[in-house]
Amino acid sequence: MFSKRLNNLTPYVPGEQPQDRKYLKLNTNESPFPPSPEIKHFLENFDIEHLRLYPDPKFSTLRDEIAACYGINREQVFIGNGSDEVLAFSFFSFFDSADGKLIFPEFTYSFYSVYCDFFGIEYETVPLTRSFQIDADAFAGRGDACGVIFANPNAPTGVFLPFEAVSNLLDKFPADRVVIVDEAYIDFGGESAVSLIEQHPNLLVVRTFSKSMCLAGLRLGYAMGNEALIKALFTAKDSFNSYPADMLSQKIGEIAISDRTYYRRLVDEIVRNREYLSQALDESGWEVLPSMANFVFVRKNGIPGETVYRTLKEKGILVRYFNRRGITDFVRITIGTRDQVDALLDEIRQCF
Ligand SMILES: *Cc1c(COP(=O)(O)O)cnc(C)c1O
C-alpha cells in the first residue's frame, strides 16, 4: 500500500507547538512582535469577492516589490510557500547525484538532509571549525560536489560567515554548480550575499517572511538569483502546484516588504535584546556563541541540553535542544521581548 519512497523517509521534526498550556515560546525563532499594522488595515478592508478567482501564478506584484527592495528585477525573484518550499524546489531543480554529492555543514538547518532523502540526492557533511564557524575553505575546493548549501547566519549556531568568505567561496567553486545561501536570519545583523548574484549566476539566495517579518503563520518565502535559476524554479513549481502562494499571502507579503520603517525598529529591538541576553548569560557562566540571528546557542559546563530544556519546560518556557552528537550540551533560545528575556533569565539563574 505504501511506496518504498515513502517508507524510506524520516521527516523533519519542527519545534513543538504545544496546546496544553500557555508557554513562553522561545523554541522556534518566531517573532515576539505582531506583523506590520498595515496588514491589519488591509485585512479589515479586504473584499472577499476577490477570493472567487485564482491568484496570480507568477506572483508579479510581490516579485516587483521584492526586486525593488534589492535593486534587481522581477525575473531574478522566485516565490514559494515558505522558504522550506523554495528550498525543496531548489533541491529538485539543481542537485543531482550524477554530478557528485551535495555538501553542507555538519550542523546546519536539519531540513537539508531530509530534502536529500526525499529527492534521492546523496550528500556529505563538512565539519564546522572549532569555533563553530562554517569552514568556507573546505567547501571552496570541492569541485567534485554537485552543489553547496548553507544557512548564513547558520542555524542552530547563529554564527555568521563574513561576506568576504562567502564571496571567496563563490570565486573558487565551479561556476556550473549551484551554491545556495539560506538567509533566513540575515536581517538580524549579517551582510547579505544578494549583491553577488550578478557576478555569480550559480548563486541562489533564499529568504523567508517567517522570522524578521513576523509572518511564520503566513507561509511565504522567496529566492533571488540569476534569471536562468529562477526560470528553472518556475518549471519545477508549475509541474507541481501552480499556486503555492495564495492571493492573501501575496498581498500581505507586498505590504510587509514595503513597510521597512516598522520592521527596522523591531529588528533593532531584537538585536538589542540578543546582546543583553548574551551578556547576562555570559556573566552567569554560560558559553554563548556569537550570534547574528534572532536566537542564541548556549551551553553551561556539565549540563546536558536536554536537562536545560526539560527544566525550563516545567517552568513554562520552551527552548530547543538537539539530540545530535557534538551539540547535545547546547540549547537554542529565541530572542523575545525585553520582558520575556528577563523572565527567562530569572528562571535560568534560579535553576542552573
Ligand atoms: C526558519 C527557517 C527556514 C524556513 O522558513 P519558512 O519560510 O518558515 O519555511 C529555512 N531555513 C532556515 C535556516 C530557517 O531557520
Coordinates of C-alpha atoms and ligand atoms in Angstrom, one line a residue:
M1 CA 0.0 0.0 0.0
F2 CA 2.9 2.4 0.7
S3 CA 5.7 3.2 -1.7
K4 CA 9.3 2.3 -1.0
R5 CA 10.0 6.0 -1.4
L6 CA 7.7 6.8 1.5
N7 CA 8.9 4.0 3.7
N8 CA 12.5 5.3 3.4
L9 CA 11.6 8.8 4.7
T10 CA 12.5 10.2 8.1
P11 CA 10.6 13.5 8.3
Y12 CA 11.9 16.8 9.7
V13 CA 10.6 17.5 13.2
P14 CA 9.7 21.2 13.7
G15 CA 9.9 22.8 17.1
E16 CA 6.9 21.8 19.3
Q17 CA 3.7 24.0 19.2
P18 CA 2.0 22.5 22.4
Q19 CA -1.6 23.4 23.0
D20 CA -1.9 22.0 26.6
R21 CA -0.9 25.2 28.4
K22 CA 0.4 28.7 27.7
Y23 CA 4.2 28.7 27.3
L24 CA 6.7 31.4 26.8
K25 CA 7.7 30.1 23.3
L26 CA 11.4 30.6 22.7
N27 CA 11.9 27.4 20.7
T28 CA 11.0 28.1 17.0
N29 CA 12.6 31.5 16.2
E30 CA 9.2 33.2 15.7
S31 CA 9.0 36.9 16.3
P32 CA 7.6 38.1 19.6
F33 CA 6.1 41.1 17.8
P34 CA 3.0 41.4 15.6
P35 CA 3.4 42.0 11.8
S36 CA 3.0 45.4 10.2
P37 CA -0.2 47.2 11.3
E38 CA -0.8 47.9 7.6
I39 CA -1.6 44.2 7.2
K40 CA -4.4 44.5 9.7
H41 CA -5.8 47.5 7.9
F42 CA -5.7 45.6 4.6
L43 CA -7.4 42.5 6.1
E44 CA -10.2 44.6 7.7
N45 CA -11.0 46.1 4.3
F46 CA -10.5 43.1 2.1
D47 CA -13.4 42.3 -0.2
I48 CA -13.9 38.5 -0.1
E49 CA -15.3 38.7 -3.7
H50 CA -11.6 38.6 -4.8
L51 CA -11.3 35.1 -3.5
R52 CA -13.6 33.8 -6.3
L53 CA -10.6 34.0 -8.6
Y54 CA -7.3 32.1 -8.7
P55 CA -4.3 34.1 -7.5
D56 CA -1.5 35.3 -9.9
P57 CA 0.6 32.2 -10.6
K58 CA 3.6 34.5 -11.5
F59 CA 3.4 36.5 -8.2
S60 CA 4.1 39.6 -10.4
T61 CA 3.4 42.4 -7.9
L62 CA 5.1 40.7 -5.0
R63 CA 8.2 39.9 -7.1
D64 CA 8.3 43.5 -8.2
E65 CA 8.2 44.8 -4.6
I66 CA 10.9 42.4 -3.6
A67 CA 13.0 43.2 -6.6
A68 CA 12.7 47.0 -5.9
C69 CA 14.0 46.4 -2.4
Y70 CA 17.2 44.9 -3.6
G71 CA 17.7 46.8 -6.9
I72 CA 17.2 43.7 -9.0
N73 CA 14.4 42.8 -11.5
R74 CA 11.3 40.5 -11.3
E75 CA 13.0 37.8 -13.4
Q76 CA 15.5 37.3 -10.6
V77 CA 12.9 36.6 -7.9
F78 CA 11.0 33.4 -7.1
I79 CA 8.2 32.9 -4.5
G80 CA 7.2 29.9 -2.5
N81 CA 5.0 28.6 0.3
G82 CA 7.6 29.4 3.0
S83 CA 11.3 29.2 2.2
D84 CA 11.0 25.5 3.1
E85 CA 9.2 25.0 -0.2
V86 CA 11.6 27.3 -2.1
L87 CA 14.4 25.1 -0.8
A88 CA 12.5 21.9 -1.8
F89 CA 12.1 23.2 -5.4
S90 CA 15.7 24.2 -5.4
F91 CA 17.0 20.8 -4.3
F92 CA 14.8 19.2 -7.0
S93 CA 16.0 21.6 -9.7
F94 CA 19.7 22.0 -9.1
F95 CA 21.2 19.0 -7.3
D96 CA 21.8 15.6 -9.0
S97 CA 23.9 12.8 -7.6
A98 CA 25.1 12.1 -11.1
D99 CA 27.2 15.3 -10.8
G100 CA 28.5 14.4 -7.3
K101 CA 27.3 14.7 -3.7
L102 CA 25.7 17.8 -2.3
I103 CA 27.8 19.2 0.5
F104 CA 26.7 21.2 3.6
P105 CA 27.9 21.9 7.1
E106 CA 27.7 19.1 9.7
F107 CA 25.5 21.3 11.9
T108 CA 23.0 23.4 9.9
Y109 CA 19.3 23.5 9.1
S110 CA 18.3 19.9 9.5
F111 CA 15.8 20.0 6.7
Y112 CA 18.6 19.9 4.1
S113 CA 19.3 16.2 4.7
V114 CA 15.5 15.5 4.7
Y115 CA 15.2 17.0 1.2
C116 CA 18.2 15.0 0.0
D117 CA 16.4 11.8 1.1
F118 CA 13.1 12.9 -0.4
F119 CA 14.7 13.7 -3.8
G120 CA 17.3 10.9 -3.7
I121 CA 20.3 13.3 -3.6
E122 CA 23.5 11.9 -2.0
Y123 CA 25.1 14.3 0.5
E124 CA 28.2 14.7 2.6
T125 CA 28.6 17.0 5.6
V126 CA 31.6 19.2 6.3
P127 CA 32.6 19.7 10.0
L128 CA 32.4 23.2 11.4
T129 CA 35.6 24.8 12.7
R130 CA 36.4 24.5 16.4
S131 CA 34.8 27.9 17.0
F132 CA 31.6 26.5 15.3
Q133 CA 32.2 28.6 12.1
I134 CA 31.3 27.3 8.7
D135 CA 34.6 26.1 7.1
A136 CA 34.3 28.1 3.9
D137 CA 37.7 26.9 2.6
A138 CA 36.7 23.3 2.9
F139 CA 33.7 24.0 0.6
A140 CA 35.6 26.1 -1.9
G141 CA 37.9 23.3 -3.0
R142 CA 35.1 20.8 -3.6
G143 CA 34.8 20.8 -7.4
D144 CA 33.6 17.2 -7.1
A145 CA 30.4 18.2 -5.4
C146 CA 27.1 18.8 -7.2
G147 CA 26.4 21.9 -5.1
V148 CA 26.6 23.6 -1.8
I149 CA 24.0 24.8 0.7
F150 CA 24.4 26.5 4.0
A151 CA 22.5 28.9 6.2
N152 CA 24.0 32.3 6.9
P153 CA 23.8 33.1 9.7
N154 CA 23.9 29.4 10.4
A155 CA 21.3 27.6 12.3
P156 CA 21.2 26.4 15.1
T157 CA 24.5 28.1 15.9
G158 CA 23.7 31.7 14.9
V159 CA 27.2 32.2 13.7
F160 CA 27.7 34.4 10.7
L161 CA 30.1 33.6 7.9
P162 CA 31.6 37.0 6.8
F163 CA 30.7 38.3 3.3
E164 CA 34.3 38.1 2.1
A165 CA 34.3 34.4 3.0
V166 CA 31.1 33.8 1.0
S167 CA 32.5 35.8 -1.9
N168 CA 35.7 33.9 -1.8
L169 CA 33.9 30.5 -1.7
L170 CA 32.0 31.6 -4.8
D171 CA 35.1 32.6 -6.6
K172 CA 36.7 29.2 -6.1
F173 CA 33.7 27.0 -6.6
P174 CA 32.9 25.6 -10.1
A175 CA 30.6 28.1 -11.9
D176 CA 28.3 25.4 -13.2
R177 CA 27.4 24.1 -9.7
V178 CA 24.7 25.9 -7.7
V179 CA 25.5 27.5 -4.3
I180 CA 22.5 28.2 -2.1
V181 CA 22.8 30.6 0.8
D182 CA 19.8 30.3 3.1
E183 CA 19.5 33.8 4.6
A184 CA 16.5 33.1 6.9
Y185 CA 18.2 35.3 9.6
I186 CA 20.2 37.8 7.6
D187 CA 18.1 40.8 8.7
F188 CA 19.4 40.4 12.3
G189 CA 22.9 41.8 11.5
G190 CA 24.6 39.9 8.8
E191 CA 25.6 41.2 5.3
S192 CA 23.6 39.6 2.5
A193 CA 25.2 37.8 -0.4
V194 CA 22.5 39.1 -2.7
S195 CA 24.8 41.7 -4.2
L196 CA 26.8 38.8 -5.6
I197 CA 24.1 37.3 -7.8
E198 CA 25.0 39.4 -10.9
Q199 CA 28.6 38.3 -10.7
H200 CA 27.8 34.6 -9.9
P201 CA 25.0 33.1 -12.0
N202 CA 25.2 30.0 -9.9
L203 CA 24.3 31.7 -6.6
L204 CA 20.8 31.4 -5.2
V205 CA 19.9 33.4 -2.1
V206 CA 16.9 32.1 -0.2
R207 CA 14.8 34.3 2.3
T208 CA 11.7 33.9 4.4
F209 CA 8.9 36.2 5.8
S210 CA 8.7 34.0 8.9
K211 CA 11.4 35.4 11.1
S212 CA 12.2 39.2 10.8
M213 CA 8.9 39.9 9.1
C214 CA 6.8 38.2 11.9
L215 CA 4.8 36.1 9.4
A216 CA 5.6 32.5 10.2
G217 CA 1.9 31.7 10.1
L218 CA 1.5 33.0 6.5
R219 CA 4.0 30.6 4.8
L220 CA 5.9 32.8 2.4
G221 CA 9.5 32.6 1.2
Y222 CA 11.5 33.7 -1.8
A223 CA 14.7 33.2 -3.7
M224 CA 16.9 35.6 -5.6
G225 CA 19.3 34.6 -8.3
N226 CA 20.2 34.6 -12.0
E227 CA 17.2 34.5 -14.4
A228 CA 18.0 31.0 -15.5
L229 CA 17.9 29.7 -12.0
I230 CA 14.6 31.4 -11.3
K231 CA 13.1 30.1 -14.6
A232 CA 14.1 26.6 -13.5
L233 CA 12.4 27.0 -10.2
F234 CA 9.2 28.1 -12.0
T235 CA 9.4 25.0 -14.2
A236 CA 9.6 22.9 -11.0
K237 CA 6.8 24.8 -9.3
D238 CA 4.5 24.7 -12.4
S239 CA 5.0 21.0 -12.6
F240 CA 3.8 20.5 -9.0
N241 CA 1.4 23.3 -7.9
S242 CA 0.6 26.5 -9.8
Y243 CA -0.4 28.4 -6.7
P244 CA 1.8 27.8 -3.7
A245 CA 1.3 31.4 -2.5
D246 CA -2.4 32.3 -2.3
M247 CA -3.9 35.7 -3.0
L248 CA -3.9 36.9 0.6
S249 CA -0.3 35.8 1.1
Q250 CA 0.9 37.6 -1.9
K251 CA -0.9 40.8 -0.9
I252 CA 0.3 40.6 2.7
G253 CA 3.8 39.9 1.5
E254 CA 3.7 43.1 -0.7
I255 CA 2.5 45.2 2.3
A256 CA 5.1 43.7 4.7
I257 CA 8.1 44.2 2.4
S258 CA 7.1 47.8 1.8
D259 CA 6.8 48.7 5.5
R260 CA 10.6 48.9 6.1
T261 CA 10.4 51.5 8.8
Y262 CA 8.2 49.3 11.0
Y263 CA 10.4 46.2 10.6
R264 CA 13.7 48.1 11.1
R265 CA 12.5 49.1 14.5
L266 CA 11.6 45.5 15.5
V267 CA 14.8 44.1 14.3
D268 CA 16.8 46.7 16.2
E269 CA 14.9 45.7 19.4
I270 CA 15.7 42.0 18.8
V271 CA 19.3 42.8 18.3
R272 CA 19.5 44.9 21.5
N273 CA 17.7 42.1 23.4
R274 CA 20.1 39.5 21.9
E275 CA 23.1 41.4 23.1
Y276 CA 21.5 41.9 26.5
L277 CA 20.8 38.2 26.9
S278 CA 24.2 37.1 25.6
Q279 CA 26.0 39.3 28.1
A280 CA 23.8 38.3 31.0
L281 CA 24.3 34.5 30.3
D282 CA 28.0 35.0 29.8
E283 CA 28.2 36.7 33.2
S284 CA 26.3 33.7 34.7
G285 CA 28.9 31.3 33.4
W286 CA 27.3 30.2 30.1
E287 CA 29.1 29.8 26.9
V288 CA 27.3 31.9 24.2
L289 CA 28.2 31.5 20.6
P290 CA 28.4 34.9 18.9
S291 CA 25.0 35.2 17.2
M292 CA 23.9 37.3 14.2
A293 CA 20.4 35.8 14.3
N294 CA 17.2 36.1 16.4
F295 CA 18.4 33.3 18.7
V296 CA 21.4 32.3 20.8
F297 CA 23.1 28.9 21.0
V298 CA 24.3 28.4 24.5
R299 CA 25.7 25.8 27.0
K300 CA 26.8 25.5 30.6
N301 CA 29.5 23.2 31.7
G302 CA 28.3 19.7 32.5
I303 CA 24.6 20.3 32.0
P304 CA 23.0 18.4 29.1
G305 CA 20.9 20.5 26.7
E306 CA 18.0 18.1 27.3
T307 CA 18.1 18.9 31.1
V308 CA 18.0 22.6 30.4
Y309 CA 15.1 22.0 28.0
R310 CA 13.1 19.9 30.5
T311 CA 13.7 22.1 33.5
L312 CA 12.7 25.2 31.7
K313 CA 9.6 23.5 30.2
E314 CA 8.4 22.7 33.7
K315 CA 8.7 26.4 34.4
G316 CA 6.6 27.2 31.3
I317 CA 9.4 28.2 29.0
L318 CA 10.1 26.4 25.7
V319 CA 13.6 26.3 24.3
R320 CA 15.1 23.8 21.7
Y321 CA 17.8 21.2 22.2
F322 CA 19.3 18.9 19.6
N323 CA 19.9 15.3 20.2
R324 CA 22.9 15.2 17.9
R325 CA 26.4 14.2 19.0
G326 CA 28.6 17.3 19.1
I327 CA 25.9 19.7 20.1
T328 CA 23.9 17.8 22.8
D329 CA 25.1 20.2 25.5
F330 CA 23.7 23.2 23.7
V331 CA 20.2 24.8 23.8
R332 CA 18.9 27.2 21.2
I333 CA 16.9 30.1 22.7
T334 CA 14.8 32.5 20.6
I335 CA 15.1 36.2 21.4
G336 CA 11.9 37.6 22.8
T337 CA 10.8 41.0 24.1
R338 CA 12.8 42.5 26.9
D339 CA 10.3 41.3 29.5
Q340 CA 10.4 37.8 28.1
V341 CA 14.2 37.8 28.2
D342 CA 14.1 38.9 31.8
A343 CA 11.6 36.2 32.7
L344 CA 13.9 33.6 31.1
L345 CA 16.9 35.0 32.9
D346 CA 15.1 34.8 36.2
E347 CA 14.4 31.1 35.8
I348 CA 17.9 30.3 34.4
R349 CA 19.6 32.0 37.3
Q350 CA 17.4 30.1 39.8
C351 CA 17.7 26.7 38.1
F352 CA 21.3 26.4 36.9
Ligands
LIG1 C1 13.0 29.0 9.7 C2 14.0 28.6 8.6 C3 13.6 28.2 7.3 C4 12.1 28.0 7.0 O1 11.4 29.2 6.9 P1 9.9 29.1 6.4 O2 9.9 30.3 5.4 O3 9.1 29.4 7.6 O4 9.6 27.8 5.7 C5 14.5 27.9 6.4 N1 15.8 27.9 6.7 C6 16.3 28.2 7.9 C7 17.7 28.2 8.2 C8 15.4 28.5 8.9 O5 15.8 28.8 10.1

